[in-house]
């Protein structure tokens, strides 16, 4: 980080509001009072300082031990004396403040210097394998601390997939943006032994905002720095959406927490705060009519499919689904894959075949599709529920997506659909009571004449679980 004079320290300190400065002071004072076993230091020290043991005692189980060590290495690399960074076994307050300033308020250059030492505590360049290990630790720590602090916003780890696969997939996706100075991407086997200097890490941090976002969550929720001040919770809301509509014991999502974070980050910002389960084949049955009945007129939503080979993929529909012979949607729609790899495929501008839904017609295809064209969709579910295809040779014209399923024609193993953001008013109105609900005599008259209430099978009340 270079030699930091007092004026530079004051500049870093001035980035924080008075209440933020007070919060940081309080956390450091708490840290400096702890001994290595979580007790309180006795005796009066000449100057307050924090050791690794004290940091571990403060963090306890909120973060994996390896991430606590990485955070300490990042603090220790701040050089105040002109000595070699990392030469001291204690962290003083100036180092602590500058570390917080760089990672929470700094630019990519400031962050990259500290991240380099979090990747490796020794001076000099790092290799790709070390960056991969750091990235996987970073994602693992985010999932861990959110679960530990009960900040998963209604997502039950027991009702999602094991995050281990998702951690590796998300790390691989983030590392795909790592480039050398000549612009060459470091992918696959080329990554492991590649030597990367600070400028490479700086460019990566600049190009991949999730790195800074994840570090912010770890600092705020793992170290409890600035975590309770107003507006700090916004980072968590945009990271992990509130989960609604999953009450009951049958539902287990096809997604894991890292995949949810990844997909949510690509949604329009106004839709990132809430996901509400509309349909699950395991809960509502394997029926195209049931699928349509649960997703029509429900606003923007996410479809997730799993084929019999274990591939998981889907699409974001930017508008309410409607049954009609024309294509619908707009250029905010996208297709994505979750397994075996994470990727998002967006609008190419080639055509407007974003969304398609039809049922009960004889002359045109019946089913749900996204991208491509009739009989050649990027993603297609046939009205004969259970069958589908993902055709792209070499790419889907609408989304530039490759074949998403293991085989071009696939059999569904599971499907779920989530409404994102707030439900449209039209959907809420349609779930209100009809005149038959409020007039029991009219209901009885229908029953006496042998007529049933045809709408009952199609209408389900929206679960009002926000209260």
Short mmCIF file of C-alpha atoms in Angstrom, two decimals, residues 1-438:
data_model
loop_
_atom_site.label_atom_id
_atom_site.label_comp_id
_atom_site.label_asym_id
_atom_site.label_seq_id
_atom_site.Cartn_x
_atom_site.Cartn_y
_atom_site.Cartn_z
CA UNK A 1 0.00 0.00 0.00
CA UNK A 2 3.01 2.28 0.32
CA UNK A 3 4.04 4.53 3.20
CA UNK A 4 0.95 6.16 4.73
CA UNK A 5 1.52 9.49 6.42
CA UNK A 6 -0.86 11.05 8.93
CA UNK A 7 -2.38 13.31 6.29
CA UNK A 8 -3.26 10.31 4.17
CA UNK A 9 -4.82 8.65 7.20
CA UNK A 10 -6.95 11.72 7.81
CA UNK A 11 -8.10 11.61 4.18
CA UNK A 12 -9.21 8.01 4.61
CA UNK A 13 -10.95 8.84 7.87
CA UNK A 14 -12.79 11.79 6.29
CA UNK A 15 -14.58 9.43 3.89
CA UNK A 16 -16.74 8.25 6.77
CA UNK A 17 -19.61 10.23 8.24
CA UNK A 18 -19.30 11.10 11.96
CA UNK A 19 -21.65 8.27 12.94
CA UNK A 20 -19.66 5.86 10.75
CA UNK A 21 -16.40 6.98 12.36
CA UNK A 22 -17.92 6.39 15.78
CA UNK A 23 -19.02 2.91 14.73
CA UNK A 24 -15.56 2.00 13.41
CA UNK A 25 -13.94 3.37 16.58
CA UNK A 26 -16.28 1.28 18.69
CA UNK A 27 -15.53 -1.93 16.78
CA UNK A 28 -11.77 -1.38 17.01
CA UNK A 29 -11.98 -0.63 20.74
CA UNK A 30 -13.97 -3.83 21.24
CA UNK A 31 -11.39 -5.80 19.27
CA UNK A 32 -8.49 -4.30 21.23
CA UNK A 33 -10.03 -5.36 24.56
CA UNK A 34 -10.27 -9.03 23.58
CA UNK A 35 -7.61 -11.61 24.34
CA UNK A 36 -7.13 -14.65 22.13
CA UNK A 37 -9.72 -16.75 23.98
CA UNK A 38 -12.52 -14.21 23.71
CA UNK A 39 -11.86 -12.77 27.16
CA UNK A 40 -10.91 -9.21 28.07
CA UNK A 41 -7.33 -8.01 28.21
CA UNK A 42 -6.05 -6.96 31.60
CA UNK A 43 -3.50 -4.26 32.13
CA UNK A 44 -3.05 -1.01 30.26
CA UNK A 45 -1.29 -1.14 26.90
CA UNK A 46 0.75 1.81 25.63
CA UNK A 47 -1.18 1.75 22.38
CA UNK A 48 -4.25 -0.19 21.38
CA UNK A 49 -3.55 -2.95 18.89
CA UNK A 50 -5.28 -6.06 17.57
CA UNK A 51 -3.79 -9.49 16.95
CA UNK A 52 -5.12 -12.30 14.76
CA UNK A 53 -6.25 -14.12 17.88
CA UNK A 54 -8.29 -11.06 18.93
CA UNK A 55 -9.89 -10.82 15.49
CA UNK A 56 -10.83 -14.50 15.63
CA UNK A 57 -12.30 -14.02 19.10
CA UNK A 58 -14.45 -11.17 17.77
CA UNK A 59 -15.63 -12.96 14.63
CA UNK A 60 -16.16 -16.32 16.36
CA UNK A 61 -18.27 -18.56 14.06
CA UNK A 62 -19.62 -15.77 11.84
CA UNK A 63 -16.95 -16.39 9.18
CA UNK A 64 -14.90 -19.41 8.16
CA UNK A 65 -11.48 -19.31 9.84
CA UNK A 66 -9.66 -18.98 6.51
CA UNK A 67 -11.54 -15.78 5.65
CA UNK A 68 -10.71 -14.26 9.05
CA UNK A 69 -7.02 -14.91 8.33
CA UNK A 70 -7.41 -13.28 4.89
CA UNK A 71 -9.02 -10.18 6.43
CA UNK A 72 -6.20 -9.91 8.95
CA UNK A 73 -3.60 -10.19 6.17
CA UNK A 74 -5.36 -7.37 4.33
CA UNK A 75 -5.22 -5.14 7.40
CA UNK A 76 -1.62 -6.02 8.08
CA UNK A 77 -0.50 -5.05 4.57
CA UNK A 78 -1.27 -1.38 5.27
CA UNK A 79 2.21 0.07 5.82
CA UNK A 80 2.38 2.98 8.25
CA UNK A 81 6.06 2.92 9.11
CA UNK A 82 7.96 2.29 5.91
CA UNK A 83 8.65 -1.28 7.00
CA UNK A 84 7.82 -4.22 4.84
CA UNK A 85 4.02 -4.72 4.85
CA UNK A 86 2.95 -7.64 7.02
CA UNK A 87 6.04 -7.38 9.23
CA UNK A 88 4.06 -6.70 12.41
CA UNK A 89 1.96 -9.20 14.33
CA UNK A 90 -0.42 -6.47 15.49
CA UNK A 91 -2.87 -4.14 13.76
CA UNK A 92 -3.12 -0.56 14.97
CA UNK A 93 -6.13 1.68 14.55
CA UNK A 94 -4.77 3.57 11.53
CA UNK A 95 -4.32 0.30 9.63
CA UNK A 96 -7.81 -0.79 10.61
CA UNK A 97 -9.40 2.47 9.40
CA UNK A 98 -7.47 2.57 6.11
CA UNK A 99 -8.41 -1.07 5.43
CA UNK A 100 -12.11 -0.21 5.94
CA UNK A 101 -11.81 2.93 3.84
CA UNK A 102 -10.14 1.14 0.94
CA UNK A 103 -12.56 -1.82 0.77
CA UNK A 104 -15.81 0.00 1.62
CA UNK A 105 -15.20 3.42 0.04
CA UNK A 106 -12.16 3.08 -2.19
CA UNK A 107 -11.64 2.73 -5.92
CA UNK A 108 -10.48 -0.41 -7.75
CA UNK A 109 -6.80 0.53 -7.36
CA UNK A 110 -7.07 0.91 -3.58
CA UNK A 111 -9.06 -2.30 -3.22
CA UNK A 112 -6.74 -4.32 -5.43
CA UNK A 113 -3.67 -3.68 -3.25
CA UNK A 114 -5.42 -5.10 -0.20
CA UNK A 115 -7.09 -7.93 -2.12
CA UNK A 116 -3.65 -8.99 -3.40
CA UNK A 117 -2.53 -9.56 0.18
CA UNK A 118 -5.81 -11.27 1.05
CA UNK A 119 -5.11 -13.65 -1.83
CA UNK A 120 -1.52 -14.21 -0.67
CA UNK A 121 0.15 -12.75 2.44
CA UNK A 122 3.54 -12.61 0.68
CA UNK A 123 4.72 -9.73 -1.51
CA UNK A 124 4.63 -9.88 -5.28
CA UNK A 125 2.35 -11.34 -7.96
CA UNK A 126 -0.13 -14.15 -7.34
CA UNK A 127 -1.02 -17.16 -9.47
CA UNK A 128 -4.42 -18.11 -10.85
CA UNK A 129 -4.94 -21.03 -8.49
CA UNK A 130 -4.58 -18.65 -5.51
CA UNK A 131 -7.15 -16.28 -7.02
CA UNK A 132 -9.53 -19.18 -7.56
CA UNK A 133 -9.16 -20.28 -3.93
CA UNK A 134 -9.74 -16.72 -2.72
CA UNK A 135 -12.87 -16.34 -4.88
CA UNK A 136 -14.35 -19.62 -3.66
CA UNK A 137 -13.56 -18.63 -0.05
CA UNK A 138 -15.20 -15.25 -0.66
CA UNK A 139 -18.47 -16.75 -1.95
CA UNK A 140 -18.51 -19.46 0.72
CA UNK A 141 -18.05 -16.79 3.40
CA UNK A 142 -20.92 -14.67 2.05
CA UNK A 143 -23.32 -17.62 2.15
CA UNK A 144 -22.02 -18.62 5.59
CA UNK A 145 -22.30 -15.20 7.22
CA UNK A 146 -25.76 -14.50 5.77
CA UNK A 147 -26.96 -17.81 7.17
CA UNK A 148 -25.21 -17.24 10.51
CA UNK A 149 -26.74 -13.77 10.91
CA UNK A 150 -30.20 -14.98 9.77
CA UNK A 151 -30.07 -12.69 6.73
CA UNK A 152 -31.13 -15.15 4.03
CA UNK A 153 -34.47 -13.34 3.76
CA UNK A 154 -36.69 -16.40 4.09
CA UNK A 155 -34.50 -18.80 2.08
CA UNK A 156 -34.18 -22.02 4.06
CA UNK A 157 -30.86 -23.79 3.34
CA UNK A 158 -32.70 -27.08 3.89
CA UNK A 159 -35.09 -26.16 1.05
CA UNK A 160 -32.38 -25.23 -1.43
CA UNK A 161 -29.60 -27.28 -2.98
CA UNK A 162 -26.21 -27.76 -1.33
CA UNK A 163 -24.28 -24.54 -2.03
CA UNK A 164 -20.93 -26.30 -2.65
CA UNK A 165 -21.59 -26.81 -6.37
CA UNK A 166 -22.96 -23.28 -6.70
CA UNK A 167 -19.86 -21.81 -5.02
CA UNK A 168 -17.57 -23.40 -7.61
CA UNK A 169 -19.87 -22.46 -10.49
CA UNK A 170 -20.16 -18.82 -9.39
CA UNK A 171 -16.43 -18.58 -8.74
CA UNK A 172 -15.76 -19.92 -12.24
CA UNK A 173 -18.16 -17.37 -13.71
CA UNK A 174 -16.52 -14.45 -11.85
CA UNK A 175 -13.05 -15.67 -12.80
CA UNK A 176 -14.06 -15.77 -16.47
CA UNK A 177 -13.63 -11.96 -16.44
CA UNK A 178 -10.02 -12.18 -15.30
CA UNK A 179 -7.77 -10.85 -18.08
CA UNK A 180 -4.06 -10.32 -18.55
CA UNK A 181 -2.66 -6.99 -19.74
CA UNK A 182 -2.91 -8.07 -23.37
CA UNK A 183 -6.66 -8.68 -22.93
CA UNK A 184 -6.33 -12.46 -22.98
CA UNK A 185 -8.85 -14.13 -20.70
CA UNK A 186 -7.63 -16.68 -18.20
CA UNK A 187 -9.95 -19.63 -18.58
CA UNK A 188 -9.72 -23.33 -17.82
CA UNK A 189 -6.25 -24.82 -17.41
CA UNK A 190 -4.59 -21.53 -18.41
CA UNK A 191 -5.84 -19.94 -15.19
CA UNK A 192 -4.15 -22.18 -12.63
CA UNK A 193 -0.52 -21.27 -13.37
CA UNK A 194 -1.03 -17.77 -14.77
CA UNK A 195 0.95 -15.07 -12.97
CA UNK A 196 -1.15 -11.99 -12.16
CA UNK A 197 0.12 -8.68 -10.87
CA UNK A 198 -1.82 -5.94 -9.08
CA UNK A 199 -2.91 -4.26 -12.33
CA UNK A 200 -4.59 -7.52 -13.38
CA UNK A 201 -6.43 -7.73 -10.06
CA UNK A 202 -7.36 -4.03 -10.29
CA UNK A 203 -8.94 -4.51 -13.69
CA UNK A 204 -10.78 -7.62 -12.45
CA UNK A 205 -12.20 -5.78 -9.41
CA UNK A 206 -13.30 -2.95 -11.70
CA UNK A 207 -14.98 -5.31 -14.20
CA UNK A 208 -16.63 -7.59 -11.60
CA UNK A 209 -18.58 -5.49 -9.05
CA UNK A 210 -19.62 -8.63 -7.15
CA UNK A 211 -16.13 -8.85 -5.64
CA UNK A 212 -16.55 -5.50 -3.88
CA UNK A 213 -20.15 -6.30 -2.94
CA UNK A 214 -19.18 -9.63 -1.39
CA UNK A 215 -16.30 -8.07 0.55
CA UNK A 216 -18.68 -5.40 1.83
CA UNK A 217 -21.07 -8.04 3.16
CA UNK A 218 -18.25 -9.94 4.85
CA UNK A 219 -16.91 -6.80 6.55
CA UNK A 220 -20.29 -5.49 7.64
CA UNK A 221 -21.81 -8.77 8.75
CA UNK A 222 -18.69 -10.73 9.66
CA UNK A 223 -16.80 -8.00 11.53
CA UNK A 224 -20.01 -6.08 12.40
CA UNK A 225 -18.62 -2.83 11.01
CA UNK A 226 -21.30 -0.32 9.90
CA UNK A 227 -23.83 -3.17 9.79
CA UNK A 228 -26.50 -1.44 11.88
CA UNK A 229 -26.44 2.04 10.34
CA UNK A 230 -29.27 3.19 8.02
CA UNK A 231 -29.06 2.16 4.36
CA UNK A 232 -26.48 -0.57 4.99
CA UNK A 233 -29.19 -3.23 4.63
CA UNK A 234 -29.75 -2.23 0.98
CA UNK A 235 -26.69 -4.23 -0.05
CA UNK A 236 -28.23 -7.39 1.40
CA UNK A 237 -31.65 -6.74 -0.18
CA UNK A 238 -30.22 -6.42 -3.68
CA UNK A 239 -27.95 -9.41 -3.09
CA UNK A 240 -30.48 -11.91 -1.72
CA UNK A 241 -34.16 -11.36 -2.57
CA UNK A 242 -36.87 -11.94 -0.01
CA UNK A 243 -38.31 -15.43 -0.46
CA UNK A 244 -42.11 -15.76 -0.36
CA UNK A 245 -44.70 -18.42 -1.03
CA UNK A 246 -42.78 -21.51 0.08
CA UNK A 247 -44.69 -22.37 3.25
CA UNK A 248 -45.22 -26.08 3.73
CA UNK A 249 -42.85 -29.02 3.76
CA UNK A 250 -42.96 -30.29 0.17
CA UNK A 251 -41.01 -27.64 -1.72
CA UNK A 252 -37.25 -27.90 -2.26
CA UNK A 253 -35.83 -25.45 -4.81
CA UNK A 254 -33.78 -26.51 -7.82
CA UNK A 255 -31.41 -23.62 -6.98
CA UNK A 256 -28.72 -23.03 -4.38
CA UNK A 257 -27.95 -19.72 -2.66
CA UNK A 258 -24.98 -18.73 -4.92
CA UNK A 259 -27.14 -19.37 -8.02
CA UNK A 260 -29.98 -17.27 -6.58
CA UNK A 261 -27.52 -14.43 -5.93
CA UNK A 262 -26.17 -14.70 -9.48
CA UNK A 263 -29.56 -14.75 -11.24
CA UNK A 264 -30.93 -11.97 -9.04
CA UNK A 265 -27.98 -9.70 -9.91
CA UNK A 266 -29.05 -9.77 -13.58
CA UNK A 267 -32.66 -8.74 -12.94
CA UNK A 268 -33.78 -5.11 -13.33
CA UNK A 269 -32.95 -3.37 -10.03
CA UNK A 270 -36.59 -2.69 -9.21
CA UNK A 271 -37.31 -6.44 -9.26
CA UNK A 272 -34.41 -7.66 -7.14
CA UNK A 273 -36.00 -7.32 -3.70
CA UNK A 274 -38.50 -10.19 -3.74
CA UNK A 275 -39.13 -13.62 -5.28
CA UNK A 276 -42.52 -15.31 -4.79
CA UNK A 277 -43.01 -18.95 -5.73
CA UNK A 278 -45.78 -19.33 -8.32
CA UNK A 279 -45.35 -22.91 -9.48
CA UNK A 280 -43.40 -26.02 -8.56
CA UNK A 281 -43.92 -29.31 -10.38
CA UNK A 282 -43.25 -31.14 -7.11
CA UNK A 283 -45.93 -29.16 -5.30
CA UNK A 284 -48.55 -28.40 -7.99
CA UNK A 285 -48.11 -31.44 -10.22
CA UNK A 286 -46.77 -32.08 -13.70
CA UNK A 287 -49.44 -30.40 -15.78
CA UNK A 288 -49.21 -27.70 -18.46
CA UNK A 289 -52.67 -26.43 -17.50
CA UNK A 290 -51.54 -26.09 -13.89
CA UNK A 291 -48.40 -24.27 -15.04
CA UNK A 292 -50.43 -21.79 -17.11
CA UNK A 293 -52.97 -21.28 -14.35
CA UNK A 294 -50.24 -20.32 -11.89
CA UNK A 295 -48.11 -17.99 -14.04
CA UNK A 296 -50.56 -16.06 -16.26
CA UNK A 297 -50.99 -12.39 -15.32
CA UNK A 298 -48.45 -12.59 -12.47
CA UNK A 299 -45.95 -10.04 -13.76
CA UNK A 300 -42.25 -10.64 -14.48
CA UNK A 301 -41.04 -14.07 -13.47
CA UNK A 302 -38.18 -16.55 -13.59
CA UNK A 303 -38.54 -20.08 -14.95
CA UNK A 304 -36.12 -22.78 -13.78
CA UNK A 305 -36.02 -26.21 -15.45
CA UNK A 306 -34.08 -29.37 -14.69
CA UNK A 307 -33.74 -32.11 -17.29
CA UNK A 308 -33.26 -35.81 -16.62
CA UNK A 309 -29.50 -35.45 -17.12
CA UNK A 310 -29.22 -32.94 -14.26
CA UNK A 311 -28.78 -29.81 -16.38
CA UNK A 312 -30.48 -26.79 -14.78
CA UNK A 313 -31.40 -23.76 -16.89
CA UNK A 314 -34.19 -21.27 -17.48
CA UNK A 315 -35.26 -17.81 -18.47
CA UNK A 316 -36.39 -14.44 -17.17
CA UNK A 317 -39.72 -13.21 -18.57
CA UNK A 318 -39.87 -9.42 -18.24
CA UNK A 319 -43.66 -9.18 -18.61
CA UNK A 320 -46.73 -11.12 -17.51
CA UNK A 321 -47.32 -14.31 -19.48
CA UNK A 322 -50.42 -14.25 -21.69
CA UNK A 323 -51.93 -17.03 -23.78
CA UNK A 324 -51.91 -15.69 -27.35
CA UNK A 325 -50.49 -16.60 -30.77
CA UNK A 326 -48.06 -13.67 -30.90
CA UNK A 327 -44.63 -13.31 -29.34
CA UNK A 328 -44.51 -11.11 -26.25
CA UNK A 329 -41.97 -9.62 -23.82
CA UNK A 330 -39.17 -7.11 -24.41
CA UNK A 331 -35.39 -6.88 -24.56
CA UNK A 332 -34.97 -7.21 -20.79
CA UNK A 333 -35.72 -10.94 -21.11
CA UNK A 334 -32.82 -13.37 -20.96
CA UNK A 335 -31.99 -17.06 -20.84
CA UNK A 336 -29.54 -18.58 -18.37
CA UNK A 337 -27.88 -21.79 -17.30
CA UNK A 338 -27.19 -22.87 -13.73
CA UNK A 339 -25.67 -26.32 -14.12
CA UNK A 340 -23.19 -27.47 -15.24
CA UNK A 341 -22.12 -23.82 -15.46
CA UNK A 342 -23.51 -20.39 -14.61
CA UNK A 343 -24.14 -18.03 -17.52
CA UNK A 344 -26.66 -15.40 -18.66
CA UNK A 345 -27.57 -14.84 -22.32
CA UNK A 346 -29.19 -11.54 -23.24
CA UNK A 347 -30.97 -9.92 -26.17
CA UNK A 348 -29.11 -9.80 -29.48
CA UNK A 349 -31.49 -7.39 -31.23
CA UNK A 350 -31.87 -9.87 -34.10
CA UNK A 351 -35.60 -10.38 -33.50
CA UNK A 352 -38.27 -9.84 -30.83
CA UNK A 353 -39.12 -13.49 -30.15
CA UNK A 354 -38.65 -13.07 -26.40
CA UNK A 355 -41.64 -14.97 -24.98
CA UNK A 356 -44.34 -17.23 -26.41
CA UNK A 357 -47.26 -19.03 -24.73
CA UNK A 358 -50.14 -20.79 -26.42
CA UNK A 359 -52.55 -23.54 -25.48
CA UNK A 360 -55.48 -25.31 -27.12
CA UNK A 361 -54.80 -24.23 -30.72
CA UNK A 362 -54.67 -26.56 -33.71
CA UNK A 363 -52.73 -24.61 -36.34
CA UNK A 364 -49.82 -23.24 -34.28
CA UNK A 365 -47.46 -24.73 -31.67
CA UNK A 366 -48.89 -25.20 -28.19
CA UNK A 367 -46.47 -24.68 -25.35
CA UNK A 368 -44.16 -22.16 -23.70
CA UNK A 369 -41.09 -20.86 -25.48
CA UNK A 370 -38.35 -18.25 -25.21
CA UNK A 371 -36.11 -17.18 -28.08
CA UNK A 372 -35.59 -18.50 -31.59
CA UNK A 373 -38.65 -19.40 -33.62
CA UNK A 374 -41.48 -21.94 -33.85
CA UNK A 375 -40.17 -25.50 -33.56
CA UNK A 376 -36.68 -24.12 -32.95
CA UNK A 377 -36.77 -22.32 -29.59
CA UNK A 378 -33.85 -21.52 -27.33
CA UNK A 379 -36.06 -22.89 -24.55
CA UNK A 380 -39.31 -24.77 -25.16
CA UNK A 381 -41.79 -26.68 -22.96
CA UNK A 382 -44.41 -28.57 -24.89
CA UNK A 383 -48.08 -28.47 -23.86
CA UNK A 384 -47.66 -32.23 -23.57
CA UNK A 385 -45.98 -31.48 -20.25
CA UNK A 386 -42.66 -33.15 -19.64
CA UNK A 387 -41.23 -32.72 -23.13
CA UNK A 388 -39.11 -29.82 -24.32
CA UNK A 389 -36.22 -28.73 -26.45
CA UNK A 390 -33.34 -26.27 -26.52
CA UNK A 391 -32.22 -25.76 -30.09
CA UNK A 392 -29.28 -23.58 -30.99
CA UNK A 393 -26.98 -24.35 -33.92
CA UNK A 394 -24.75 -22.69 -33.20
CA UNK A 395 -26.66 -20.09 -31.12
CA UNK A 396 -30.22 -18.97 -30.40
CA UNK A 397 -30.92 -15.97 -32.64
CA UNK A 398 -32.77 -14.02 -29.94
CA UNK A 399 -30.42 -14.51 -26.99
CA UNK A 400 -27.18 -15.84 -28.48
CA UNK A 401 -27.51 -18.76 -26.07
CA UNK A 402 -26.06 -22.21 -26.73
CA UNK A 403 -28.02 -25.43 -26.19
CA UNK A 404 -29.02 -25.21 -22.52
CA UNK A 405 -30.13 -28.81 -21.95
CA UNK A 406 -27.90 -31.89 -22.05
CA UNK A 407 -29.68 -33.09 -25.19
CA UNK A 408 -31.49 -30.99 -27.77
CA UNK A 409 -34.78 -32.74 -26.96
CA UNK A 410 -35.14 -33.27 -23.24
CA UNK A 411 -37.49 -34.68 -20.63
CA UNK A 412 -38.29 -32.50 -17.63
CA UNK A 413 -37.26 -33.75 -14.20
CA UNK A 414 -38.53 -30.66 -12.37
CA UNK A 415 -39.67 -27.07 -12.87
CA UNK A 416 -40.34 -24.01 -10.74
CA UNK A 417 -41.49 -20.46 -11.53
CA UNK A 418 -40.92 -17.37 -9.37
CA UNK A 419 -42.65 -14.00 -9.67
CA UNK A 420 -40.10 -11.23 -9.06
CA UNK A 421 -40.76 -7.80 -7.61
CA UNK A 422 -44.27 -6.78 -6.68
CA UNK A 423 -47.30 -8.48 -8.21
CA UNK A 424 -49.16 -6.33 -10.74
CA UNK A 425 -52.38 -4.71 -9.54
CA UNK A 426 -54.36 -6.61 -12.16
CA UNK A 427 -53.24 -9.88 -10.60
CA UNK A 428 -54.21 -8.77 -7.11
CA UNK A 429 -57.64 -7.63 -8.31
CA UNK A 430 -58.34 -10.94 -10.01
CA UNK A 431 -57.75 -12.80 -6.76
CA UNK A 432 -60.32 -10.81 -4.82
CA UNK A 433 -63.65 -12.39 -3.90
CA UNK A 434 -66.28 -12.69 -6.57
CA UNK A 435 -69.99 -11.99 -6.06
CA UNK A 436 -70.48 -15.69 -5.35
CA UNK A 437 -68.11 -15.43 -2.40
CA UNK A 438 -70.15 -12.63 -0.85
#
